[in-house]
CSV table of C-alpha atoms in Angstrom, one decimal:
chain,number,residue,atom,x,y,z
A,1,UNK,CA,41.4,-77.8,11.0
A,2,UNK,CA,39.7,-80.6,9.1
A,3,UNK,CA,39.0,-83.8,10.9
A,4,UNK,CA,37.9,-87.4,10.0
A,5,UNK,CA,34.5,-88.7,11.0
A,6,UNK,CA,35.9,-91.2,13.4
A,7,UNK,CA,37.9,-91.1,16.6
A,8,UNK,CA,41.5,-92.5,16.6
A,9,UNK,CA,40.7,-95.4,18.8
A,10,UNK,CA,38.4,-96.9,16.1
A,11,UNK,CA,39.4,-95.3,12.8
A,12,UNK,CA,37.3,-97.8,10.8
A,13,UNK,CA,34.1,-97.0,12.6
A,14,UNK,CA,32.7,-93.5,11.8
A,15,UNK,CA,30.8,-91.7,14.6
A,16,UNK,CA,29.1,-89.1,12.4
A,17,UNK,CA,27.7,-88.4,9.0
A,18,UNK,CA,28.0,-85.0,7.5
A,19,UNK,CA,25.9,-83.6,4.7
A,20,UNK,CA,27.7,-80.6,3.4
A,21,UNK,CA,25.2,-78.2,1.8
A,22,UNK,CA,27.4,-76.5,-0.8
A,23,UNK,CA,25.4,-73.8,-2.7
A,24,UNK,CA,26.2,-72.4,-6.1
A,25,UNK,CA,27.1,-68.7,-5.6
A,26,UNK,CA,23.7,-67.7,-7.2
A,27,UNK,CA,21.7,-69.5,-4.5
A,28,UNK,CA,20.4,-67.0,-2.0
A,29,UNK,CA,21.0,-67.6,1.7
A,30,UNK,CA,17.3,-68.1,2.6
A,31,UNK,CA,17.3,-71.0,0.2
A,32,UNK,CA,20.4,-72.5,1.8
A,33,UNK,CA,18.6,-72.3,5.2
A,34,UNK,CA,15.5,-73.9,3.7
A,35,UNK,CA,17.7,-76.6,2.2
A,36,UNK,CA,19.1,-77.4,5.6
A,37,UNK,CA,15.7,-77.5,7.1
A,38,UNK,CA,14.4,-79.9,4.3
A,39,UNK,CA,17.4,-82.1,5.0
A,40,UNK,CA,16.7,-82.1,8.7
A,41,UNK,CA,13.0,-83.0,8.0
A,42,UNK,CA,14.0,-85.9,5.8
A,43,UNK,CA,16.4,-87.2,8.5
A,44,UNK,CA,13.7,-86.8,11.2
A,45,UNK,CA,11.3,-88.9,9.0
A,46,UNK,CA,14.0,-91.6,9.2
A,47,UNK,CA,14.2,-91.2,13.0
A,48,UNK,CA,17.7,-89.5,12.9
A,49,UNK,CA,18.5,-86.5,15.0
A,50,UNK,CA,20.8,-84.0,13.3
A,51,UNK,CA,22.7,-80.9,14.2
A,52,UNK,CA,23.7,-77.8,12.2
A,53,UNK,CA,26.8,-75.7,12.0
A,54,UNK,CA,28.2,-73.0,9.8
A,55,UNK,CA,31.2,-73.9,7.7
A,56,UNK,CA,32.9,-70.5,7.7
A,57,UNK,CA,32.4,-70.7,3.9
A,58,UNK,CA,29.2,-70.4,2.0
A,59,UNK,CA,27.2,-73.4,3.1
A,60,UNK,CA,26.1,-75.4,6.1
A,61,UNK,CA,26.9,-78.8,7.6
A,62,UNK,CA,24.1,-81.0,8.7
A,63,UNK,CA,25.7,-83.4,11.1
A,64,UNK,CA,24.3,-86.7,12.3
A,65,UNK,CA,26.0,-88.4,15.2
A,66,UNK,CA,26.2,-92.2,14.9
A,67,UNK,CA,27.0,-95.1,17.1
A,68,UNK,CA,30.3,-96.6,16.0
A,69,UNK,CA,28.6,-99.6,14.4
A,70,UNK,CA,29.0,-98.9,10.7
A,71,UNK,CA,31.8,-99.1,8.2
A,72,UNK,CA,32.9,-96.1,6.1
A,73,UNK,CA,31.3,-97.7,3.1
A,74,UNK,CA,27.9,-98.1,4.9
A,75,UNK,CA,27.9,-94.4,6.0
A,76,UNK,CA,28.9,-93.2,2.6
A,77,UNK,CA,26.3,-95.3,0.9
A,78,UNK,CA,23.6,-94.0,3.2
A,79,UNK,CA,24.7,-90.4,2.9
A,80,UNK,CA,24.6,-90.8,-0.9
A,81,UNK,CA,21.1,-92.2,-0.6
A,82,UNK,CA,20.0,-89.1,1.4
A,83,UNK,CA,21.6,-86.8,-1.2
A,84,UNK,CA,20.1,-88.8,-4.1
A,85,UNK,CA,16.7,-88.8,-2.5
A,86,UNK,CA,16.6,-85.0,-2.0
A,87,UNK,CA,17.9,-84.4,-5.5
A,88,UNK,CA,15.2,-86.6,-7.0
A,89,UNK,CA,12.5,-85.1,-4.8
A,90,UNK,CA,13.4,-81.5,-5.4
A,91,UNK,CA,15.7,-81.4,-8.5
A,92,UNK,CA,15.3,-77.7,-9.0
A,93,UNK,CA,17.0,-77.1,-5.6
A,94,UNK,CA,19.4,-80.0,-5.0
A,95,UNK,CA,21.9,-82.1,-6.8
A,96,UNK,CA,24.0,-85.0,-5.7
A,97,UNK,CA,26.8,-84.7,-8.2
A,98,UNK,CA,29.8,-82.5,-8.0
A,99,UNK,CA,29.5,-81.1,-11.5
A,100,UNK,CA,30.1,-77.3,-11.5
A,101,UNK,CA,28.1,-77.0,-14.7
A,102,UNK,CA,25.0,-78.7,-13.4
A,103,UNK,CA,25.2,-76.9,-10.0
A,104,UNK,CA,24.0,-73.5,-11.4
A,105,UNK,CA,21.4,-72.2,-9.0
A,106,UNK,CA,21.4,-75.4,-6.9
A,107,UNK,CA,22.8,-76.8,-3.7
A,108,UNK,CA,25.2,-79.7,-4.0
A,109,UNK,CA,24.7,-82.1,-1.2
A,110,UNK,CA,28.2,-83.2,-0.6
A,111,UNK,CA,28.0,-86.7,0.8
A,112,UNK,CA,31.7,-87.4,-0.1
A,113,UNK,CA,32.9,-86.2,3.3
A,114,UNK,CA,31.7,-89.6,4.6
A,115,UNK,CA,34.3,-91.8,2.9
A,116,UNK,CA,37.4,-93.2,4.6
A,117,UNK,CA,40.1,-90.5,4.8
A,118,UNK,CA,37.7,-87.7,3.9
A,119,UNK,CA,37.6,-84.7,6.2
A,120,UNK,CA,35.3,-81.8,7.2
A,121,UNK,CA,36.1,-78.5,8.9
A,122,UNK,CA,36.0,-78.9,12.7
A,123,UNK,CA,33.7,-77.0,14.9
A,124,UNK,CA,35.3,-73.7,16.1
A,125,UNK,CA,38.0,-74.0,13.5
A,126,UNK,CA,39.2,-70.9,11.7
A,127,UNK,CA,39.0,-70.9,7.9
A,128,UNK,CA,41.9,-69.6,5.8
A,129,UNK,CA,39.7,-67.0,4.1
A,130,UNK,CA,39.4,-63.2,4.2
A,131,UNK,CA,38.1,-62.1,7.6
A,132,UNK,CA,39.1,-65.4,9.2
A,133,UNK,CA,35.6,-66.9,9.5
A,134,UNK,CA,35.0,-69.7,12.0
A,135,UNK,CA,32.8,-72.8,11.7
A,136,UNK,CA,30.3,-72.6,14.6
A,137,UNK,CA,27.7,-75.1,15.9
A,138,UNK,CA,24.2,-73.6,16.0
A,139,UNK,CA,20.8,-74.5,17.4
A,140,UNK,CA,18.4,-75.1,14.5
A,141,UNK,CA,16.2,-72.1,15.5
A,142,UNK,CA,19.3,-69.8,15.2
A,143,UNK,CA,19.3,-70.1,11.4
A,144,UNK,CA,18.3,-66.8,10.1
A,145,UNK,CA,18.7,-64.5,7.1
A,146,UNK,CA,21.0,-62.3,9.3
A,147,UNK,CA,23.5,-65.1,10.1
A,148,UNK,CA,25.4,-66.2,7.0
A,149,UNK,CA,27.8,-69.2,7.1
A,150,UNK,CA,30.8,-66.8,7.5
A,151,UNK,CA,29.1,-64.6,10.1
A,152,UNK,CA,31.3,-65.7,12.9
A,153,UNK,CA,35.0,-64.7,12.7
A,154,UNK,CA,38.0,-64.7,15.0
A,155,UNK,CA,36.8,-61.2,16.1
A,156,UNK,CA,33.3,-62.1,17.2
A,157,UNK,CA,33.2,-65.8,18.0
A,158,UNK,CA,34.3,-65.2,21.7
A,159,UNK,CA,31.3,-62.8,22.1
A,160,UNK,CA,29.0,-65.6,20.9
A,161,UNK,CA,30.5,-68.0,23.4
A,162,UNK,CA,30.0,-65.5,26.2
A,163,UNK,CA,26.4,-64.9,25.3
A,164,UNK,CA,25.1,-68.3,24.3
A,165,UNK,CA,22.9,-69.6,27.2
A,166,UNK,CA,23.1,-73.3,26.4
A,167,UNK,CA,25.4,-75.4,24.2
A,168,UNK,CA,23.4,-75.8,21.0
A,169,UNK,CA,24.9,-79.2,20.6
A,170,UNK,CA,24.4,-80.3,24.2
A,171,UNK,CA,22.7,-83.5,23.2
A,172,UNK,CA,25.3,-84.4,20.4
A,173,UNK,CA,27.5,-86.7,22.4
A,174,UNK,CA,24.6,-88.5,24.1
A,175,UNK,CA,22.6,-89.1,20.9
A,176,UNK,CA,22.6,-92.8,20.3
A,177,UNK,CA,21.5,-93.8,16.8
A,178,UNK,CA,22.3,-96.1,14.0
A,179,UNK,CA,21.6,-96.3,10.3
A,180,UNK,CA,19.3,-99.2,9.4
A,181,UNK,CA,18.5,-101.2,6.3
A,182,UNK,CA,14.9,-100.0,6.6
A,183,UNK,CA,16.0,-96.4,6.5
A,184,UNK,CA,18.1,-97.1,3.4
A,185,UNK,CA,15.1,-98.9,1.7
A,186,UNK,CA,12.9,-95.9,2.4
A,187,UNK,CA,15.4,-93.6,0.7
A,188,UNK,CA,15.9,-95.8,-2.3
A,189,UNK,CA,12.3,-96.8,-2.9
A,190,UNK,CA,10.9,-95.2,-6.0
A,191,UNK,CA,7.6,-93.6,-5.3
């Protein structure tokens, strides 16, 4: 299942921002993890709390819960600014354009999932791929070389749920934060 970034009672007010880290097949998993951690660090510098989940594919989703105070265009503009900032700061690792030719050896930061009508795979949703992988929320410290994005499947996700001691996204629905003009200025300032 893929869902919108807004609840149905206020479809015009997104309640999350997703940065889909979509690596070229040549990018090794430890670099995808590092890419997610770099993204998290940038968001923390902007005073934004983020959460991580596997996609059941080859990448990771960095998810930022938001108060429903922004328009789709505002969230998309901000997410593009984050992607552009990372691709300017570390061009050998990241790019913010969808071009398959330019993606070789890099991670595409897909900010396009933040536009009105765009969707992203839901947490605990099964993917229509070999092995039936599942998108699973993680704690940041769970990211490891042993746990790829398609690690959890319909066969082992229930075991994870039985053994996880605390919901890794426990604070997700109580995290209250907004995007500000100051944050956007920090991202777009040339330095």
